[in-house]
Coordinates of C-alpha atoms and ligand atoms in Angstrom, one line a residue:
M1 CA 45.2 -6.7 82.3
M2 CA 44.5 -5.7 85.9
L3 CA 43.9 -9.4 86.8
K4 CA 47.0 -10.4 84.9
H5 CA 49.0 -7.8 86.9
A6 CA 47.7 -9.1 90.2
C7 CA 48.3 -12.6 89.3
F8 CA 51.9 -11.7 88.5
I9 CA 52.4 -10.2 91.9
F10 CA 50.7 -13.2 93.5
F11 CA 53.0 -15.5 91.5
L12 CA 56.0 -13.8 92.6
S13 CA 55.0 -13.7 96.4
P14 CA 56.5 -16.3 98.7
L15 CA 52.8 -17.2 99.6
F16 CA 52.3 -18.5 96.2
W17 CA 55.4 -20.5 96.3
F18 CA 55.1 -22.0 99.7
G19 CA 51.4 -22.0 100.1
Q20 CA 51.7 -20.6 103.6
A21 CA 53.7 -17.7 105.4
C22 CA 57.4 -18.0 105.6
A23 CA 58.4 -21.0 107.6
A24 CA 60.8 -19.1 109.7
E25 CA 58.4 -16.0 110.2
L26 CA 61.4 -13.7 110.1
P27 CA 61.3 -10.0 109.3
K28 CA 62.9 -9.4 105.9
S29 CA 66.5 -9.2 106.1
T30 CA 67.7 -5.6 105.0
K31 CA 71.4 -6.3 104.9
V32 CA 73.2 -9.7 104.7
A33 CA 76.9 -10.9 104.8
I34 CA 78.0 -13.9 103.0
A35 CA 81.4 -15.5 102.8
S36 CA 81.9 -18.7 100.8
A37 CA 84.7 -20.5 99.1
H38 CA 83.5 -19.5 95.6
P39 CA 82.3 -16.1 94.5
L40 CA 79.5 -17.7 92.5
A41 CA 78.2 -19.3 95.4
T42 CA 78.3 -16.2 97.5
Q43 CA 76.4 -14.5 94.6
A44 CA 73.8 -17.3 94.6
G45 CA 73.0 -16.5 98.2
M46 CA 72.7 -12.9 97.5
E47 CA 70.4 -13.6 94.5
I48 CA 68.1 -15.5 96.8
V49 CA 67.9 -13.0 99.5
G50 CA 67.0 -10.4 96.7
K51 CA 64.1 -12.7 95.6
G52 CA 62.8 -12.5 99.3
G53 CA 64.5 -15.4 101.0
N54 CA 65.7 -15.2 104.5
V55 CA 69.3 -16.5 105.5
F56 CA 68.1 -20.1 105.5
D57 CA 67.0 -19.9 101.9
A58 CA 70.2 -18.3 101.1
A59 CA 71.9 -21.2 102.9
V60 CA 70.1 -23.7 100.5
A61 CA 71.3 -21.6 97.5
V62 CA 74.9 -21.5 98.7
S63 CA 75.2 -25.1 99.5
A64 CA 73.7 -26.1 96.1
A65 CA 75.9 -23.7 94.2
L66 CA 79.0 -24.9 96.1
A67 CA 77.9 -28.5 95.0
V68 CA 78.3 -27.3 91.4
V69 CA 81.1 -24.8 91.3
E70 CA 83.4 -26.5 93.9
P71 CA 82.9 -30.0 93.1
S72 CA 86.1 -31.2 94.8
G73 CA 84.8 -30.1 98.2
S74 CA 81.0 -30.9 98.6
G75 CA 78.2 -32.0 96.6
L76 CA 74.8 -33.8 96.3
G77 CA 76.8 -37.0 96.8
G78 CA 78.0 -35.8 100.3
G79 CA 76.9 -34.6 103.4
G80 CA 77.8 -32.0 106.2
Y81 CA 76.5 -29.8 109.0
W82 CA 74.1 -26.6 109.1
L83 CA 74.3 -24.8 112.4
L84 CA 71.4 -22.3 112.5
H85 CA 70.3 -19.3 114.8
R86 CA 66.9 -17.7 114.4
A87 CA 67.0 -14.3 116.0
N88 CA 63.3 -13.7 116.9
D89 CA 63.2 -16.5 119.4
G90 CA 66.9 -17.3 119.8
F91 CA 66.4 -20.9 118.5
E92 CA 69.6 -22.8 117.7
T93 CA 69.9 -26.0 116.2
M94 CA 72.4 -28.3 114.2
I95 CA 71.1 -30.2 111.2
D96 CA 73.2 -33.2 111.0
G97 CA 73.0 -34.1 107.2
R98 CA 76.1 -36.6 107.7
E99 CA 76.4 -39.5 105.3
K100 CA 75.6 -42.9 106.9
A101 CA 77.0 -46.4 106.2
P102 CA 75.1 -48.7 104.0
L103 CA 72.8 -51.1 105.7
S104 CA 75.0 -54.0 104.4
A105 CA 78.2 -52.5 105.7
S106 CA 80.4 -54.4 108.0
I107 CA 83.1 -53.6 110.6
D108 CA 85.8 -55.4 108.5
M109 CA 84.6 -54.5 105.0
F110 CA 88.0 -52.7 104.3
L111 CA 90.2 -55.7 105.6
D112 CA 91.7 -58.6 103.8
K113 CA 91.5 -62.2 105.0
Q114 CA 94.6 -61.6 107.4
G115 CA 92.8 -58.7 108.9
R116 CA 94.9 -56.1 107.4
V117 CA 93.5 -52.8 105.9
I118 CA 93.3 -53.0 102.1
S119 CA 95.1 -50.1 100.8
R120 CA 92.6 -47.3 99.3
L121 CA 89.6 -49.4 99.3
S122 CA 87.9 -46.9 101.7
L123 CA 89.1 -44.0 99.6
D124 CA 88.6 -44.8 96.0
G125 CA 85.4 -46.0 94.0
A126 CA 82.0 -46.9 94.9
L127 CA 82.5 -49.0 98.1
A128 CA 84.0 -45.9 99.7
A129 CA 80.8 -44.1 99.4
A130 CA 78.2 -43.6 102.2
I131 CA 74.8 -42.7 101.7
P132 CA 74.4 -38.9 101.1
G133 CA 72.8 -36.5 103.4
M134 CA 73.3 -33.3 101.5
P135 CA 70.0 -33.6 99.4
A136 CA 68.0 -34.3 102.5
G137 CA 69.6 -31.5 104.2
L138 CA 68.7 -29.0 101.5
V139 CA 65.1 -30.1 101.5
H140 CA 64.9 -30.0 105.4
L141 CA 66.6 -26.7 105.5
S142 CA 64.2 -25.2 102.9
E143 CA 61.0 -26.7 104.1
K144 CA 61.5 -26.0 107.9
Y145 CA 63.2 -22.8 107.9
G146 CA 63.0 -21.3 104.7
C147 CA 60.5 -18.8 103.0
L148 CA 61.0 -19.9 99.4
P149 CA 60.5 -23.1 97.5
L150 CA 63.3 -25.2 96.5
K151 CA 62.5 -24.3 92.8
V152 CA 63.6 -20.7 93.6
S153 CA 66.5 -21.3 96.0
L154 CA 68.0 -24.2 93.6
A155 CA 67.6 -22.1 90.6
P156 CA 71.2 -20.4 90.8
A157 CA 72.9 -24.0 91.2
I158 CA 70.9 -25.3 88.2
R159 CA 71.9 -22.3 86.0
Y160 CA 75.5 -22.8 86.9
A161 CA 75.2 -26.5 86.1
Q162 CA 73.5 -25.9 82.9
T163 CA 75.4 -23.0 81.5
G164 CA 78.8 -23.8 83.1
F165 CA 81.6 -21.8 84.6
A166 CA 85.3 -21.1 84.0
V167 CA 87.5 -23.3 86.2
G168 CA 90.2 -21.8 88.2
D169 CA 93.8 -22.6 89.3
K170 CA 92.8 -24.1 92.7
Y171 CA 90.2 -26.3 91.2
L172 CA 92.7 -27.6 88.5
K173 CA 95.4 -28.4 91.0
L174 CA 93.0 -30.5 93.3
L175 CA 91.7 -32.1 90.0
Q176 CA 95.4 -33.0 89.1
S177 CA 95.9 -34.9 92.3
R178 CA 92.7 -37.1 91.6
T179 CA 93.0 -37.6 87.8
G180 CA 94.1 -41.2 88.2
I181 CA 91.0 -42.2 89.9
L182 CA 88.5 -39.9 88.0
K183 CA 90.1 -41.4 84.7
S184 CA 89.0 -45.0 85.7
Y185 CA 85.4 -44.2 85.6
P186 CA 83.8 -43.0 82.2
A187 CA 81.0 -41.0 83.8
S188 CA 83.7 -39.0 85.8
A189 CA 86.0 -38.7 83.2
G190 CA 83.6 -37.4 80.9
I191 CA 82.5 -34.7 83.2
F192 CA 85.8 -33.4 84.8
L193 CA 88.6 -34.5 82.4
S194 CA 89.4 -33.5 78.7
N195 CA 90.6 -36.7 76.9
G196 CA 91.6 -38.2 80.3
K197 CA 93.7 -34.9 81.1
V198 CA 93.3 -32.0 83.1
P199 CA 91.4 -29.3 80.9
P200 CA 93.1 -26.0 80.4
L201 CA 92.7 -22.9 82.9
F202 CA 89.4 -21.2 82.5
S203 CA 87.9 -23.9 80.5
I204 CA 84.2 -24.1 81.0
L205 CA 82.8 -27.2 83.2
R206 CA 79.2 -27.7 82.2
Q207 CA 77.2 -30.4 84.3
P208 CA 74.0 -31.2 82.4
D209 CA 73.2 -34.3 84.3
L210 CA 73.8 -32.8 87.7
A211 CA 71.5 -29.9 86.5
N212 CA 68.9 -32.5 85.9
T213 CA 69.3 -34.1 89.3
L214 CA 69.0 -30.7 91.0
K215 CA 65.8 -30.0 89.0
Q216 CA 64.4 -33.4 90.2
L217 CA 65.2 -32.3 93.9
A218 CA 63.6 -28.9 93.2
D219 CA 60.4 -30.5 91.6
S220 CA 59.9 -33.4 94.1
G221 CA 61.7 -32.7 97.4
R222 CA 63.6 -35.7 98.7
E223 CA 61.8 -38.1 96.6
G224 CA 63.5 -36.4 93.7
F225 CA 66.9 -37.9 95.0
Y226 CA 66.2 -40.8 97.5
D227 CA 63.4 -42.4 95.4
G228 CA 62.2 -42.6 91.6
A229 CA 64.5 -42.3 88.5
I230 CA 67.6 -40.7 90.3
A231 CA 67.7 -43.2 93.0
D232 CA 67.4 -46.2 90.5
K233 CA 70.5 -44.8 88.5
L234 CA 72.4 -44.2 91.7
V235 CA 71.7 -47.6 93.0
K236 CA 72.3 -49.4 89.6
S237 CA 75.6 -47.7 89.2
V238 CA 77.0 -48.2 92.5
K239 CA 76.0 -51.8 92.4
R240 CA 77.7 -52.2 89.1
A241 CA 80.9 -50.9 90.6
R242 CA 80.7 -53.2 93.6
G243 CA 79.3 -50.6 96.0
L244 CA 76.7 -51.6 98.6
W245 CA 73.9 -49.1 98.1
T246 CA 70.3 -50.2 97.9
K247 CA 67.0 -48.5 97.3
Q248 CA 66.2 -49.2 101.0
D249 CA 69.4 -47.3 102.1
L250 CA 68.3 -44.2 100.1
K251 CA 64.8 -44.4 101.3
E252 CA 65.6 -44.7 105.0
Y253 CA 68.2 -41.7 104.9
Q254 CA 66.9 -39.0 107.3
V255 CA 68.7 -35.8 108.5
I256 CA 68.6 -35.4 112.4
E257 CA 68.5 -32.1 114.3
R258 CA 70.6 -32.0 117.2
A259 CA 71.4 -29.6 120.0
P260 CA 74.6 -27.7 119.2
I261 CA 77.5 -28.0 121.7
K262 CA 77.9 -24.9 123.8
G263 CA 80.9 -23.7 125.7
E264 CA 82.3 -20.4 127.1
Y265 CA 85.8 -19.1 126.7
H266 CA 86.8 -15.7 128.5
G267 CA 83.1 -14.5 128.2
I268 CA 82.8 -15.5 124.7
K269 CA 79.8 -17.9 124.0
I270 CA 80.8 -20.6 121.7
T271 CA 78.0 -22.6 119.7
S272 CA 79.4 -25.4 117.6
S273 CA 78.9 -28.9 116.0
A274 CA 77.6 -31.8 118.0
P275 CA 78.4 -35.4 117.4
S276 CA 78.4 -37.0 114.8
S277 CA 81.0 -34.4 114.4
S278 CA 83.9 -34.2 117.0
G279 CA 84.4 -30.6 116.2
G280 CA 82.3 -28.6 118.9
L281 CA 83.5 -31.1 121.6
V282 CA 87.1 -31.0 120.9
L283 CA 87.1 -27.4 120.5
V284 CA 85.4 -26.5 123.7
E285 CA 87.4 -29.2 125.5
A286 CA 90.7 -27.5 124.4
L287 CA 89.5 -24.0 125.1
N288 CA 88.7 -25.2 128.6
I289 CA 92.0 -26.6 129.2
L290 CA 93.4 -23.1 128.1
S291 CA 91.0 -21.0 129.9
A292 CA 93.0 -20.8 133.1
F293 CA 96.3 -19.5 131.2
D294 CA 96.7 -15.9 130.3
L295 CA 98.0 -16.7 126.7
Q296 CA 98.4 -12.8 125.8
K297 CA 101.0 -12.5 128.6
T298 CA 102.9 -15.5 127.8
D299 CA 105.8 -15.6 125.5
T300 CA 105.2 -16.9 122.2
V301 CA 107.0 -20.2 122.6
T302 CA 105.0 -21.1 125.7
R303 CA 101.8 -19.9 124.1
K304 CA 102.2 -22.4 121.2
H305 CA 103.4 -25.1 123.6
L306 CA 100.2 -24.6 125.7
I307 CA 98.0 -24.6 122.8
T308 CA 99.6 -27.8 121.5
E309 CA 99.3 -29.7 124.7
A310 CA 95.6 -28.6 125.1
L311 CA 95.0 -29.9 121.5
R312 CA 96.9 -33.2 122.1
R313 CA 94.7 -33.9 125.2
A314 CA 91.4 -33.0 123.4
Y315 CA 92.3 -35.1 120.2
H316 CA 93.2 -38.0 122.6
D317 CA 89.7 -37.8 124.0
R318 CA 88.5 -37.6 120.5
A319 CA 90.1 -40.9 119.5
L320 CA 88.9 -42.6 122.6
Y321 CA 85.3 -41.6 123.1
L322 CA 83.8 -40.1 119.9
G323 CA 81.6 -41.4 117.2
D324 CA 78.0 -41.5 116.3
A325 CA 75.9 -40.6 119.3
D326 CA 73.1 -42.7 118.1
F327 CA 75.1 -45.8 118.4
I328 CA 77.4 -45.0 121.3
D329 CA 77.3 -43.3 124.6
I330 CA 79.5 -40.3 124.6
P331 CA 80.5 -38.8 127.9
I332 CA 79.6 -35.3 126.7
E333 CA 79.1 -33.7 130.2
R334 CA 82.5 -35.0 131.4
L335 CA 84.3 -33.9 128.2
L336 CA 82.6 -30.3 128.5
S337 CA 83.2 -30.0 132.3
Q338 CA 85.6 -27.4 133.5
D339 CA 86.6 -29.9 136.4
Y340 CA 87.8 -32.4 133.8
A341 CA 89.6 -29.8 131.7
A342 CA 91.4 -28.5 135.1
G343 CA 92.5 -32.3 135.7
L344 CA 94.0 -32.4 132.2
R345 CA 95.4 -29.0 132.6
S346 CA 97.2 -30.0 135.7
T347 CA 99.1 -32.5 133.6
I348 CA 100.8 -29.9 131.5
R349 CA 104.1 -28.7 132.2
P350 CA 105.1 -25.4 131.0
D351 CA 108.6 -26.4 130.2
K352 CA 108.1 -29.9 128.6
A353 CA 106.0 -31.5 125.9
L354 CA 104.3 -34.9 127.0
P355 CA 105.0 -37.6 124.5
S356 CA 101.7 -38.8 122.9
S357 CA 103.0 -42.3 123.5
F358 CA 102.4 -41.5 127.3
L359 CA 98.6 -41.3 126.5
A360 CA 98.2 -44.0 124.0
G361 CA 98.8 -45.1 120.2
E362 CA 101.3 -45.3 117.4
M363 CA 102.7 -42.5 115.1
S364 CA 102.7 -42.1 111.4
D365 CA 102.5 -39.0 108.8
P366 CA 98.9 -37.8 108.0
S367 CA 98.2 -36.8 104.4
E368 CA 97.8 -33.2 103.5
G369 CA 94.2 -32.2 103.5
N370 CA 92.4 -29.3 101.9
H371 CA 89.0 -30.1 100.7
T372 CA 85.4 -30.1 102.2
T373 CA 84.0 -26.6 102.2
H374 CA 82.5 -24.0 104.6
F375 CA 80.3 -21.0 104.2
S376 CA 78.9 -18.3 106.8
I377 CA 75.9 -16.2 106.6
I378 CA 74.5 -13.6 108.8
D379 CA 71.9 -10.8 108.5
D380 CA 71.5 -7.5 110.4
Q381 CA 69.1 -9.0 112.8
G382 CA 71.5 -11.8 113.9
N383 CA 69.9 -14.8 111.9
R384 CA 72.5 -16.7 110.9
V385 CA 74.0 -20.1 109.3
A386 CA 77.4 -21.6 109.6
A387 CA 77.8 -24.8 107.3
T388 CA 80.4 -27.2 106.6
L389 CA 79.9 -29.5 103.9
S390 CA 82.0 -32.3 102.6
I391 CA 82.6 -35.3 100.2
N392 CA 85.7 -36.2 102.1
A393 CA 88.9 -36.3 99.9
P394 CA 89.2 -33.8 96.9
F395 CA 86.5 -35.1 94.4
G396 CA 85.5 -37.7 97.0
S397 CA 85.6 -41.3 95.8
G398 CA 86.1 -40.1 92.2
F399 CA 83.0 -42.0 91.3
V400 CA 80.2 -40.3 89.4
A401 CA 76.9 -42.5 89.3
S402 CA 76.1 -42.8 85.5
G403 CA 73.4 -40.4 84.2
T404 CA 73.1 -38.3 87.6
G405 CA 76.3 -36.1 87.5
V406 CA 76.4 -36.9 91.2
L407 CA 80.2 -37.4 92.4
L408 CA 80.0 -39.8 95.4
N409 CA 81.8 -39.1 98.6
N410 CA 84.4 -41.4 100.3
E411 CA 83.4 -40.6 103.8
M412 CA 83.6 -44.3 104.8
D413 CA 87.3 -43.6 105.2
D414 CA 86.2 -41.3 108.3
F415 CA 85.3 -44.6 110.1
V416 CA 88.0 -46.6 111.8
S417 CA 88.6 -49.5 109.5
Q418 CA 90.7 -51.3 112.1
A419 CA 91.3 -50.0 115.8
G420 CA 94.6 -48.2 116.0
T421 CA 95.1 -47.6 112.4
M422 CA 95.1 -44.3 110.8
N423 CA 92.6 -42.7 108.2
G424 CA 93.6 -40.5 105.3
Y425 CA 94.0 -37.6 107.8
G426 CA 96.4 -39.8 110.1
L427 CA 93.6 -39.7 112.6
I428 CA 93.2 -42.8 114.7
G429 CA 90.1 -44.2 116.7
G430 CA 88.7 -47.3 118.3
A431 CA 85.5 -49.0 118.7
A432 CA 83.4 -45.7 119.3
N433 CA 84.0 -45.0 115.5
A434 CA 83.8 -48.5 114.1
I435 CA 81.8 -49.3 111.0
A436 CA 78.3 -50.3 111.6
P437 CA 75.2 -50.5 109.4
G438 CA 73.5 -47.2 109.2
K439 CA 76.0 -45.4 111.4
R440 CA 77.4 -42.0 110.7
M441 CA 81.0 -41.8 110.7
L442 CA 82.9 -39.4 113.0
S443 CA 83.8 -35.9 111.4
S444 CA 86.0 -33.0 112.3
M445 CA 83.6 -30.2 110.8
T446 CA 83.3 -27.4 113.1
P447 CA 80.9 -24.7 111.9
T448 CA 80.9 -22.2 114.8
F449 CA 79.1 -19.1 116.2
L450 CA 81.0 -16.8 118.7
E451 CA 79.2 -14.3 120.5
N452 CA 80.2 -11.6 123.2
D453 CA 78.3 -8.6 124.4
E454 CA 78.9 -6.6 121.4
V455 CA 79.5 -8.8 118.2
V456 CA 78.4 -12.1 116.8
A457 CA 80.8 -14.1 114.5
V458 CA 80.1 -17.0 112.2
L459 CA 82.9 -19.0 110.9
G460 CA 84.3 -22.4 109.9
T461 CA 86.8 -23.8 107.4
P462 CA 87.6 -27.1 105.5
G463 CA 90.6 -29.0 105.9
G464 CA 90.0 -32.6 107.5
S465 CA 91.5 -33.1 110.9
R466 CA 93.0 -29.7 111.1
I467 CA 89.5 -28.0 111.0
I468 CA 89.4 -28.0 114.7
S469 CA 92.8 -26.6 115.3
M470 CA 92.2 -23.8 112.7
V471 CA 88.8 -22.9 114.4
L472 CA 90.5 -22.8 117.7
L473 CA 93.3 -20.3 116.6
A474 CA 90.5 -18.2 115.1
V475 CA 88.6 -18.2 118.5
L476 CA 91.7 -17.2 120.4
D477 CA 92.3 -14.3 117.8
F478 CA 88.6 -13.3 118.1
A479 CA 89.2 -13.1 122.0
E480 CA 92.1 -10.8 121.3
N481 CA 89.9 -8.4 119.4
G482 CA 91.0 -9.5 115.9
S483 CA 88.7 -8.8 112.9
P484 CA 87.2 -11.3 110.3
E485 CA 90.2 -10.5 108.0
S486 CA 92.6 -11.5 110.9
W487 CA 90.7 -14.7 112.1
V488 CA 90.9 -16.0 108.4
S489 CA 94.4 -15.0 108.0
V490 CA 95.9 -16.4 111.3
P491 CA 99.1 -18.4 110.6
R492 CA 98.4 -21.9 111.3
F493 CA 99.8 -24.8 113.4
H494 CA 98.3 -28.2 114.3
H495 CA 98.6 -31.1 116.7
Q496 CA 96.2 -34.0 116.7
F497 CA 97.6 -36.2 119.5
I498 CA 98.9 -38.8 116.8
P499 CA 101.2 -38.3 114.9
D500 CA 103.1 -36.7 117.7
V501 CA 104.3 -33.7 115.8
I502 CA 103.4 -29.8 115.5
E503 CA 102.6 -29.2 111.8
Y504 CA 102.9 -25.7 110.8
E505 CA 102.6 -23.4 107.8
K506 CA 105.4 -21.7 106.3
Y507 CA 106.2 -18.4 108.4
T508 CA 104.1 -19.5 111.1
L509 CA 106.9 -20.2 113.4
S510 CA 110.1 -17.9 113.7
P511 CA 113.4 -19.8 114.0
A512 CA 113.5 -18.8 117.7
E513 CA 110.2 -20.4 118.2
I514 CA 111.1 -23.6 116.3
S515 CA 114.1 -24.0 118.4
G516 CA 112.5 -23.2 121.7
L517 CA 109.6 -25.6 121.0
A518 CA 112.1 -28.5 120.0
S519 CA 114.1 -27.8 123.1
I520 CA 111.3 -28.6 125.2
G521 CA 110.5 -32.0 123.3
H522 CA 108.3 -31.0 120.4
Q523 CA 108.8 -32.5 117.0
L524 CA 108.0 -30.1 114.1
K525 CA 107.3 -30.3 110.6
E526 CA 106.4 -27.5 108.1
T527 CA 103.6 -28.5 105.8
R528 CA 104.0 -28.7 102.1
N529 CA 101.3 -26.1 101.4
R530 CA 99.4 -23.6 103.5
Y531 CA 96.0 -25.2 104.4
G532 CA 92.3 -24.2 105.2
D533 CA 90.0 -21.9 103.6
M534 CA 88.2 -20.1 106.3
Q535 CA 85.0 -18.0 105.8
A536 CA 83.9 -15.6 108.5
V537 CA 81.2 -12.9 108.9
L538 CA 80.7 -10.5 111.9
W539 CA 77.6 -8.7 113.0
H540 CA 77.9 -5.7 115.4
K541 CA 74.7 -5.7 117.6
K542 CA 74.4 -2.2 118.3
T543 CA 75.3 -0.6 115.0
R544 CA 73.8 -3.6 113.1
S545 CA 76.7 -3.3 110.9
L546 CA 78.2 -6.4 109.1
K547 CA 81.6 -7.4 107.9
G548 CA 82.9 -10.4 106.1
A549 CA 86.2 -12.1 105.1
S550 CA 87.3 -15.0 102.9
D551 CA 90.6 -16.8 103.5
R552 CA 93.2 -15.6 101.1
R553 CA 94.6 -19.1 101.0
G554 CA 91.5 -19.9 98.9
S555 CA 89.6 -18.4 96.0
G556 CA 86.3 -17.5 97.8
S557 CA 84.5 -14.1 98.4
A558 CA 82.9 -12.3 101.1
L559 CA 80.1 -9.6 100.4
V560 CA 78.0 -7.6 102.3
K561 CA 74.8 -6.3 100.6
N562 CA 71.8 -4.1 101.4
F563 CA 68.3 -5.0 100.2
Ligands
LIG601 N1 85.5 -35.8 105.8 C1 86.1 -34.7 106.8 C2 85.5 -34.6 107.9 O1 84.3 -34.8 108.0 O2 86.1 -34.3 109.1

């Protein structure tokens, strides 16, 4: 009996699971804050900390849970970025789990014989899907930084997939927008639709095939997805639907750890995503341009004008210079330099908008974008994770690989199919982000840490090309002493160089601001919907108290819990 009891304790201990001490060698978290886009994902993270996991194990659990309960935004068929900070040695890194173009991808794969872009080919179906990085990211995060085995940290996600959960209003609205493409693939329709239609509110979504794929990952690590039976099914199904995946593509996929982009704005240390995401560079460049203005003292029209002009110039550099750093040389030092920012700042007139056509390019309307997902985690010692994860458009490519439950991304659309033409977000680009075999497509995902003498904040949001401007507005609010609740609620406006228009949420601009901005040459357009779903947590260094907030535009939750 004694022996059985001792065995039971050993079985429960992380030493049994991992065979060695916790990889991150962190003291146990006693208090944790988690904010994510779905209450079940936030709960999954808390459950795993309750089992002895650290914040990195919690991040595995939240990522996997979101893949199940928010399949419109991210999933095993997608990728993303996990920004990590380890408190005991200050180590920071970004896990780049961005998808990669298949090895047989080519620069003109979405063009017709006349060299014109074939409508929707990079958005719908198997050809739009790049090789996923999410499963490899989960394994890497767990094995290198976690304390618990995947069997434990993936358990909540497996449970949600097996037993199901009630779908909400936001999910159904996004599903409605993608019903057409989901209906054309039986494996997709069988999971998400009911007789080809959007199911009723609060109906239960069960995903047994996805539960099995997650189990394979839990049991066999990366081989459970990138090799063996699941890989066979993925490749067979993609090939049958005229996609390009091969077994070699899956076997060769690797995540990469990269040094995060760092900057400073009015005494706030900024840590954010590095290429293959443009997020950190564009954010810091725009903040550098703004840093010499006293935004708090300027009138509200000038303030919005200056922010717009900074965004215009930083997004212009995005289009010119940014892409996968493993394939192209990015002038990172220059883009982050204060001298370079000062030069750009000197071209801003306080009383006049600069037309984007004076910089380069053409104009068009971007599509509305509210997909991808973000979560933020911090404990009372300052260990933290900011993760933004995506399958690109809502429900990605709409294509589920038969027998896997895995909904594939359509991130191939984040490449430039043809220089100067726009992708689904109205973003343009050139050679730096052209398609090449094995290359990562440029992203806008901007998981971010902010730190001053007193506090640390962790934040980020979904929202396509608007992600960077949303994070920038939150940083400015942080600089003006806002709370997590206020960062996630900031009324939003956006400019991305092309199209040359300030997009704004209803009620963000007063009639006087609209006419003031128009009078100095800005074009303005109200967005159809409010956008973004920011998730933020905060740690006070001295008191060790924690707070969190989840954007009311979404249906997520923020929790703080003692352990
Ligand atoms: N797929 C959206 C992004 O990576 O920015």
